[in-house]
Amino acid sequence: MTINTLAKGGLQPEQMSCFRKMEKVLVAMQDPDMGMKMRNQRLLITVIPHAMTGHDIITWLIQKYHICEEEALHLGEMLVKYGYIYPLKEPRCLVLRPDESPYRFQTPYFWTSTRWPASELDYAIYLAKKNIRKQGELVEYEKERYSLLHKRINHTWDFVVMQAREQLRASKQRRKADRIVLECQEQAYWLINRPPPGVQNMLDWGLERPNNFSTRVPLIETSRRALGRNRVKSSICLEGFVKYSEQYQNHDPIMQGCLPSNPWISDDIAYWTMNSEIVPVPTRLRVERWSFSFMELLSDAMGRREFMTYLEKEFSAENLHFWQECEEIRHGESSKIIEKVEDVYKNFLAPGAARWVNIDSKTMDKTLEGIKRPHRFVMDDAQMHIYFLMKKDSYPRYLKSDLYKNMLAKAVVPQETKKSVFPFMRRQRHSSPSPAQAGAPAAEEDGRAGTNSAAGSHF
Amino acid sequence: VQVNPVKSQPTTSPLIPEMATQEVQLNETLAHLKTESETLKTKLEEERAKLHDVELHQVAEKVEALGQFVMKTRRTLKGHGNKVLCMDWCKDKRRIVSSSQDGKVIVWDAFTTNKEHAVTMPCTWVMACAYAPSGCAVACGGLDNKCSVYPLSLDKNENLAAKKKSVAMHTNYLSACSFTNSDMQILTSSGDGTCALWDVESGQLLQSFHGHAADVLCLDLAPSETGNTFVSGGCDKKANVWDMRSGQCIQSFETHESDINSVRYYPSGDAFASGSDDATCRLYDLRADREVAIYSKESIIFGVSSVDFSLSGRLLFGGYNDYTINVWDVLKGTRVSILFGHENRVSTLRVSPDGTAFCTGSWDHTLRIWA
C-alpha cells in the first residue's frame, strides 16, 4: 500500500473521472453560443483578453445547472482549486471571489490531468526562472525548496539554469499581455502541484487502491442461480417503499421533528429520557410503532415485556422464551453453545419438557438430528418456525387485546418545549453514564448531573 | 469456476508439444467460459427487465413533496490530528467512536463533545471502526490488515491498548467492520477482496465470503427478521448480497461505473443504497432484483464516500469528496438540500440510532453532528 500524494505511476481512475467531468464543464463554459461572455480585463496598464469576472462565472453556473448561489460558488471554487480557472488579480490565492475580480481559463497544456506527474526538473526550472527574472520574487518556502532541489539534483543544475534562461529569453519576445498570462498560468499550475505549506494539497487522493483484480472468470454458478430467482414486479416493490415511508414519517425526527424537542438542537435530553429502554409510561409514538411489525415489537425491550405478559395470559409464553434462548445461541459466545443447546433441548424440545414448544414433526426431527452435533445455527429452523407462529397468530391478537389498547391509551404525548424566554441562553449539556461502566446497570439520565435514577435497564 | 489442472506428461511423447496443446485447450476453455458468463449475464438482465413495469418516481408522484430543509451543524468534534476516516454510533444514541489516518481511535460523548477514551493503533490509516452493541467495546483496523477489539474501561489510568484483542486477520487492508447482533461476532471486509465473519472470543474464522474480483470497500448488515444476510460493495463496481450461514453470494448488482465506497440497507431491509466514485448514489430493490433509482445531478462531479438513510427511509444522505453533503428524496429522486461546512472530503456519514441527527467525519480532521 502506498500513500498516493506524489506522482506514482498514472492517475487513478477516480481522479481521471473527476478531471474529465471538470473539463466537460470547462468546455461548456467556453462554448461559443451557450458559454460565458468574455471580455478584456485591465490589469494595471495591460489589457488581458478573454477574461471573465468571478460574478460571471457564478451566474453562468447558476443558470446552467439550476443551482443556488452558494452551490455555484462552491462548484466554481473547485474549478479554481483544481487549476482549471485562475485569478489574474492576487494570482497566489486560488480562491473564487463572487465579484468583479478577473479570471481566465487555464490552458489545457497546464491541466493537471495533462501534465501528470509534475516533474522535479520542471519545478526546478520554474523556480530558477523566477529567481533569475526578479531578485526576491521567490517567497520564503520557494527559496527553501529551491535550495533543496539544488542539493538533490545538483548534477543537472547547469541544464536547469540553461533551460530557465532560454525560456526567459523566449518569453521576452512576446507581447506583455501574453507574457503576463503565461506567467499566471504557470504559477497556477505550480500552486496546485507544489502547494505552499499550510495550503490544502488538492491532489491528495488518499490511499492508492491496488485494485487486486483477480483474473477469474465471473462466477457462472451465481448467474445461473440468479436466473432461477423468483422476482417481484417493480410496481409492487416500489409501492412498498411509499407505504413504509408514509408509515414512519411521523417517527422520523429529521423529517418531522420530535417531541418535546430534538436534543441536538435544544440541548435538552428530555426526548432521550422519555424514550429510555424502560420507562414507567412509554410515549404514544413508541407504542404505535409496536403495531407496525412484529420485529418492531420484539426489538423494543418494553414491547417485548408487554408481549410476554400477554402470552402468559394465553399460556403460550414458552414460545417467546424459546425464541429468546435461540437468539442467545445464535449471537452468544461460541464456548457456551453446547451448554445452551442442551438447556434449550431440556426445557423446550425434549418429550415432556416443562416448556414444550409446538414445532412440526419435520422441523423437530431435523433439529433433534442437528443437536447431536450442536453448532451456532442448529436451532435456526425451529426458531424461525416459532417466530412465524407468534407473528401470524399471537401478535395480531395482541394488537387487538385490551392489554395493548390500554397501553396505547395511557401512553404519553410530550408537550413541545416552549422556546426559552432568553433564546440565546444555552442549556448546560449534562453528561450521561457511559454504557462501558463495568457491572453497573446503565442508569437513566434525569437532567440533573450527579444523581442516578436506577431505572433498571440493561444491555 | 473449476478448470482442470494440466495433466502430467506421458513418458514416451516429447514434453513441449504436449504442453503447448494443453495450453491451447486451457485458453479455449477460458474463452468458452467467458462467453457463457456473458450470455448468462445478458439473459439475467432480460429477465430482470420483464418485471420492471414502473419507475420509482412515477409511483412517487402522488406523494407530497418535501418542504424546505434546514439542517445545521450542531456539534463540531475537534481532536483528531489527521484525516477522519470512519465513525460509528453507540446504541445509547449520543456516543460515537471515530478513527483517523494518524492511527488514533477516539470515543466521544458527541452531545457534550467530551472525549471519553483514546487509543493509538500501531498502524496508520485506521479505515474501519465500529461500536459494540453493548457499548462496552470498540473494534477497529486498517493498514495492519487486522480487526482488533478494545474493551472500554472507565479507569482513567488503564491503558486500553493493554486489553486489546486481535480478532480478524486479512491479507490486505481492513476497509470496514461491523459487529453483528451481539458483541460476540464481527463481520469484516478487506482490500484482499474478501469479507469474513469472526468469533470475537476465540478469533476463529466462522465464514469467509469470496466473489468480489477486487478490493471490498464497505459492508452493511441486513435489518431483516431472520437476520442472516449482508451486502458488500467493492472496487469491482459490484454490490453483492451474502448469506452469512452458507457463505454464498445470493444476489449481485453491477450498474455503477466506478468503485462502490458505501452500502446501506433501507430500513425495511427490502432494498439498499450505494454510493460510488462515479458521483451517483443508487437504490437496489432486493425483491425486484434490480436497480430502481439513480440519485445524480450534472453539477455533482465528485465521488460519494458514504451514504445513510433517515429513520423513515424517505431521505438519503450522501457525503461527497467535494466536501458537501447532498440530501436526496429517496422516492422522488430529487436533491432536496446541499449542506456545506466541512473544509475537506467527507469520508464517513452515519445517521444516529434514533434518527435524531447524523454525524459526518472529514479529512479536515473534524466530525460534525447535523440536525
Coordinates of N, CA and C in Angstrom, one line a residue, chain B residues 160-281:
Chain B
L160 N -5.8 1.3 27.5 CA -6.8 0.5 26.7 C -6.1 -0.5 25.8
A161 N -4.9 -0.1 25.3 CA -4.2 -1.0 24.4 C -3.8 -2.3 25.0
A162 N -3.6 -2.3 26.3 CA -3.2 -3.5 27.0 C -4.2 -4.6 26.9
K163 N -5.5 -4.2 26.9 CA -6.5 -5.3 26.8 C -6.9 -5.6 25.4
K164 N -6.2 -5.1 24.4 CA -6.6 -5.3 23.0 C -6.6 -6.7 22.6
K165 N -7.6 -7.0 21.8 CA -7.8 -8.4 21.4 C -7.8 -8.4 19.8
S166 N -6.9 -9.2 19.2 CA -6.8 -9.3 17.8 C -7.8 -10.3 17.3
V167 N -8.8 -9.9 16.5 CA -9.8 -10.9 16.1 C -9.7 -11.3 14.7
A168 N -9.7 -10.4 13.7 CA -9.7 -10.7 12.3 C -8.3 -10.6 11.7
M169 N -8.0 -11.4 10.7 CA -6.7 -11.3 10.0 C -7.0 -11.5 8.5
H170 N -6.6 -10.4 7.8 CA -6.8 -10.5 6.4 C -5.4 -10.4 5.8
T171 N -5.3 -10.5 4.4 CA -4.0 -10.4 3.8 C -3.8 -9.1 3.1
N172 N -4.8 -8.2 3.4 CA -4.6 -6.8 2.9 C -5.4 -5.9 3.8
Y173 N -5.5 -4.6 3.5 CA -6.0 -3.6 4.5 C -7.5 -4.0 4.8
L174 N -7.8 -3.6 6.1 CA -9.2 -3.7 6.5 C -10.0 -2.5 6.1
S175 N -11.1 -2.6 5.4 CA -11.8 -1.5 4.9 C -13.0 -1.2 5.7
A176 N -13.6 -2.2 6.3 CA -14.9 -2.0 7.1 C -15.0 -3.1 8.1
C177 N -15.7 -2.8 9.2 CA -16.0 -3.8 10.1 C -17.3 -3.5 10.8
S178 N -18.0 -4.5 11.3 CA -19.3 -4.3 12.0 C -19.6 -5.4 12.9
F179 N -20.0 -5.1 14.1 CA -20.5 -6.2 15.0 C -21.8 -6.7 14.4
T180 N -22.1 -8.0 14.6 CA -23.4 -8.5 14.3 C -24.4 -8.2 15.4
N181 N -25.4 -8.9 15.7 CA -26.4 -8.5 16.7 C -25.8 -8.5 18.2
S182 N -24.6 -9.0 18.3 CA -24.0 -9.0 19.7 C -22.6 -8.7 19.7
D183 N -21.9 -8.6 20.8 CA -20.5 -8.3 20.9 C -19.7 -9.5 20.5
M184 N -20.3 -10.6 20.2 CA -19.5 -11.9 20.0 C -19.0 -12.2 18.6
Q185 N -19.6 -11.5 17.6 CA -19.2 -11.7 16.2 C -19.0 -10.4 15.5
I186 N -17.9 -10.5 14.6 CA -17.6 -9.3 13.8 C -17.5 -9.7 12.4
L187 N -18.1 -8.8 11.5 CA -18.0 -9.0 10.1 C -17.0 -8.0 9.6
T188 N -16.1 -8.5 8.7 CA -15.1 -7.6 8.1 C -15.1 -7.6 6.6
S189 N -14.6 -6.5 6.0 CA -14.3 -6.5 4.6 C -12.9 -6.0 4.4
S190 N -12.3 -6.5 3.3 CA -10.8 -6.2 3.1 C -10.4 -5.9 1.7
G191 N -9.3 -5.2 1.6 CA -8.6 -5.0 0.3 C -8.2 -6.3 -0.4
D192 N -8.2 -7.4 0.4 CA -7.8 -8.7 -0.2 C -9.0 -9.3 -1.0
G193 N -10.1 -8.5 -1.1 CA -11.2 -9.0 -2.0 C -12.2 -9.9 -1.3
T194 N -12.0 -10.1 0.0 CA -13.0 -11.0 0.7 C -13.7 -10.3 1.9
C195 N -14.8 -10.9 2.3 CA -15.4 -10.5 3.6 C -15.3 -11.7 4.5
A196 N -15.4 -11.5 5.8 CA -15.3 -12.6 6.7 C -16.0 -12.4 8.0
L197 N -16.5 -13.5 8.6 CA -17.2 -13.4 9.8 C -16.4 -14.1 10.9
W198 N -16.2 -13.4 12.0 CA -15.2 -13.9 13.1 C -15.9 -14.1 14.4
D199 N -15.4 -15.0 15.2 CA -15.8 -15.2 16.6 C -14.9 -14.4 17.4
V200 N -15.4 -13.4 18.2 CA -14.6 -12.5 18.9 C -13.8 -13.2 20.0
E201 N -14.5 -14.0 20.7 CA -13.9 -14.7 21.8 C -12.6 -15.5 21.4
S202 N -12.7 -16.3 20.4 CA -11.6 -17.2 20.0 C -10.8 -16.7 18.9
G203 N -11.3 -15.6 18.1 CA -10.6 -15.1 17.0 C -10.7 -16.1 15.8
Q204 N -11.6 -17.1 15.9 CA -11.8 -18.1 14.9 C -12.6 -17.5 13.7
L205 N -12.1 -17.9 12.5 CA -12.9 -17.5 11.3 C -14.1 -18.4 11.2
L206 N -15.3 -17.8 11.2 CA -16.5 -18.6 11.1 C -17.0 -18.9 9.7
Q207 N -16.7 -17.9 8.9 CA -17.2 -18.0 7.5 C -16.4 -17.0 6.6
S208 N -16.1 -17.3 5.4 CA -15.5 -16.3 4.5 C -16.3 -16.2 3.3
F209 N -16.2 -15.0 2.7 CA -17.1 -14.7 1.5 C -16.3 -14.3 0.3
H210 N -16.2 -15.2 -0.7 CA -15.4 -14.9 -1.9 C -16.4 -14.7 -3.0
G211 N -16.0 -13.7 -3.8 CA -16.8 -13.4 -5.0 C -16.5 -12.1 -5.6
H212 N -16.0 -11.1 -4.8 CA -15.6 -9.9 -5.4 C -14.3 -10.1 -6.2
A213 N -14.2 -9.4 -7.3 CA -13.0 -9.5 -8.1 C -11.9 -8.5 -7.7
A214 N -12.2 -7.7 -6.7 CA -11.2 -6.6 -6.3 C -11.4 -6.3 -4.9
D215 N -10.8 -5.2 -4.4 CA -10.9 -4.8 -3.0 C -12.4 -4.6 -2.6
V216 N -12.8 -5.1 -1.4 CA -14.1 -4.8 -0.9 C -14.0 -3.6 0.0
L217 N -14.8 -2.6 -0.2 CA -14.7 -1.4 0.5 C -15.7 -1.1 1.6
C218 N -16.8 -1.8 1.6 CA -17.8 -1.5 2.5 C -18.8 -2.7 2.7
L219 N -19.5 -2.6 3.9 CA -20.5 -3.7 4.1 C -21.6 -3.1 5.0
D220 N -22.7 -3.8 5.0 CA -23.8 -3.4 5.9 C -24.7 -4.6 6.2
L221 N -25.1 -4.8 7.5 CA -25.9 -6.0 7.9 C -27.3 -5.7 7.6
A222 N -28.1 -6.7 7.2 CA -29.5 -6.5 6.9 C -30.3 -6.5 8.1
P223 N -31.3 -5.6 8.2 CA -32.2 -5.5 9.4 C -33.4 -6.4 9.3
S224 N -33.2 -7.6 8.7 CA -34.3 -8.4 8.4 C -34.7 -9.2 9.7
E225 N -35.9 -9.8 9.7 CA -36.3 -10.5 10.9 C -35.5 -11.8 11.0
T226 N -35.0 -12.3 9.9 CA -34.3 -13.6 10.0 C -32.8 -13.3 10.1
G227 N -32.4 -12.0 10.0 CA -31.0 -11.6 10.2 C -29.9 -12.4 9.7
N228 N -29.9 -12.8 8.5 CA -28.8 -13.7 8.1 C -28.1 -13.2 6.8
T229 N -28.3 -12.0 6.4 CA -27.7 -11.6 5.2 C -27.0 -10.2 5.4
F230 N -26.0 -9.9 4.5 CA -25.4 -8.6 4.5 C -25.0 -8.3 3.1
V231 N -24.8 -7.0 2.8 CA -24.4 -6.6 1.5 C -23.0 -6.0 1.5
S232 N -22.2 -6.1 0.5 CA -20.9 -5.6 0.4 C -20.7 -4.9 -0.9
G233 N -19.8 -3.9 -1.0 CA -19.5 -3.2 -2.2 C -18.0 -3.1 -2.4
G234 N -17.6 -3.1 -3.7 CA -16.2 -3.1 -3.9 C -15.7 -2.3 -5.1
C235 N -14.4 -2.5 -5.3 CA -13.7 -1.8 -6.5 C -14.0 -2.4 -7.8
D236 N -14.7 -3.6 -7.8 CA -15.1 -4.2 -9.0 C -16.5 -3.7 -9.4
K237 N -16.9 -2.6 -8.8 CA -18.2 -2.0 -9.1 C -19.4 -2.8 -8.8
K238 N -19.2 -3.9 -8.1 CA -20.3 -4.8 -7.7 C -20.8 -4.6 -6.3
A239 N -22.1 -4.8 -6.1 CA -22.6 -4.9 -4.8 C -23.2 -6.3 -4.7
N240 N -22.7 -7.0 -3.7 CA -23.1 -8.4 -3.5 C -23.8 -8.6 -2.2
V241 N -24.9 -9.4 -2.3 CA -25.7 -9.8 -1.1 C -25.3 -11.2 -0.7
W242 N -24.9 -11.4 0.6 CA -24.4 -12.7 1.0 C -25.3 -13.4 2.1
D243 N -25.3 -14.7 2.0 CA -25.9 -15.5 3.1 C -24.8 -15.7 4.1
M244 N -25.0 -15.3 5.4 CA -24.0 -15.4 6.4 C -23.7 -16.8 6.8
R245 N -24.7 -17.6 6.7 CA -24.5 -19.0 7.1 C -23.7 -19.8 6.1
S246 N -24.1 -19.7 4.9 CA -23.5 -20.6 3.9 C -22.3 -20.0 3.2
G247 N -22.1 -18.7 3.3 CA -21.0 -18.0 2.6 C -21.3 -17.7 1.2
Q248 N -22.5 -18.1 0.7 CA -22.8 -17.9 -0.7 C -23.2 -16.5 -1.0
C249 N -22.9 -16.1 -2.3 CA -23.4 -14.8 -2.8 C -24.8 -15.1 -3.4
I250 N -25.8 -14.5 -2.8 CA -27.2 -14.8 -3.3 C -27.7 -13.8 -4.3
Q251 N -27.2 -12.6 -4.3 CA -27.6 -11.7 -5.3 C -26.4 -10.8 -5.6
S252 N -26.4 -10.3 -6.9 CA -25.3 -9.4 -7.3 C -25.8 -8.3 -8.2
F253 N -25.3 -7.1 -8.0 CA -25.7 -6.0 -8.8 C -24.5 -5.2 -9.3
E254 N -24.5 -5.0 -10.6 CA -23.3 -4.3 -11.2 C -23.8 -3.2 -12.2
T255 N -24.2 -2.1 -11.6 CA -24.6 -1.0 -12.5 C -23.8 0.3 -12.3
H256 N -23.0 0.4 -11.2 CA -22.1 1.6 -11.0 C -21.0 1.6 -12.0
E257 N -20.5 2.8 -12.3 CA -19.4 2.9 -13.2 C -18.1 3.0 -12.6
S258 N -18.0 2.9 -11.3 CA -16.8 3.0 -10.6 C -16.9 2.4 -9.2
D259 N -15.8 2.5 -8.4 CA -15.7 1.8 -7.1 C -17.0 2.2 -6.3
I260 N -17.5 1.2 -5.5 CA -18.6 1.5 -4.6 C -18.0 1.7 -3.2
N261 N -18.1 2.9 -2.7 CA -17.5 3.2 -1.4 C -18.3 2.9 -0.2
S262 N -19.7 2.8 -0.4 CA -20.5 2.7 0.7 C -21.8 2.0 0.3
V263 N -22.3 1.1 1.2 CA -23.6 0.5 1.0 C -24.4 0.6 2.3
R264 N -25.7 0.8 2.2 CA -26.5 0.9 3.4 C -27.9 0.4 3.1
Y265 N -28.4 -0.5 4.0 CA -29.8 -1.0 3.8 C -30.8 0.1 4.0
Y266 N -31.9 0.0 3.3 CA -33.1 0.7 3.5 C -33.7 0.2 4.8
P267 N -34.3 1.0 5.7 CA -34.7 0.5 7.0 C -35.6 -0.8 7.0
S268 N -36.4 -1.0 6.0 CA -37.2 -2.2 6.0 C -36.4 -3.4 5.6
G269 N -35.2 -3.3 5.1 CA -34.4 -4.4 4.7 C -34.7 -4.9 3.3
D270 N -35.7 -4.3 2.6 CA -36.1 -4.7 1.2 C -35.2 -4.2 0.1
A271 N -34.3 -3.2 0.5 CA -33.5 -2.6 -0.5 C -32.2 -2.1 0.1
F272 N -31.3 -1.6 -0.7 CA -30.1 -1.0 -0.1 C -29.7 0.1 -1.1
A273 N -29.0 1.1 -0.5 CA -28.4 2.2 -1.3 C -26.9 2.0 -1.4
S274 N -26.3 2.6 -2.4 CA -24.9 2.6 -2.6 C -24.4 3.9 -3.0
G275 N -23.1 4.2 -2.7 CA -22.5 5.5 -3.1 C -21.2 5.1 -3.7
S276 N -20.9 5.8 -4.9 CA -19.7 5.4 -5.7 C -18.9 6.6 -6.1
D277 N -17.7 6.3 -6.6 CA -16.8 7.3 -7.1 C -17.3 7.8 -8.4
D278 N -18.4 7.2 -9.0 CA -19.0 7.8 -10.2 C -19.9 8.9 -9.9
A279 N -19.9 9.4 -8.7 CA -20.7 10.6 -8.3 C -22.2 10.3 -8.2
T280 N -22.6 9.0 -8.2 CA -24.0 8.7 -8.1 C -24.3 7.9 -6.8
C281 N -25.5 8.0 -6.3 CA -26.0 7.0 -5.3 C -27.1 6.2 -6.1

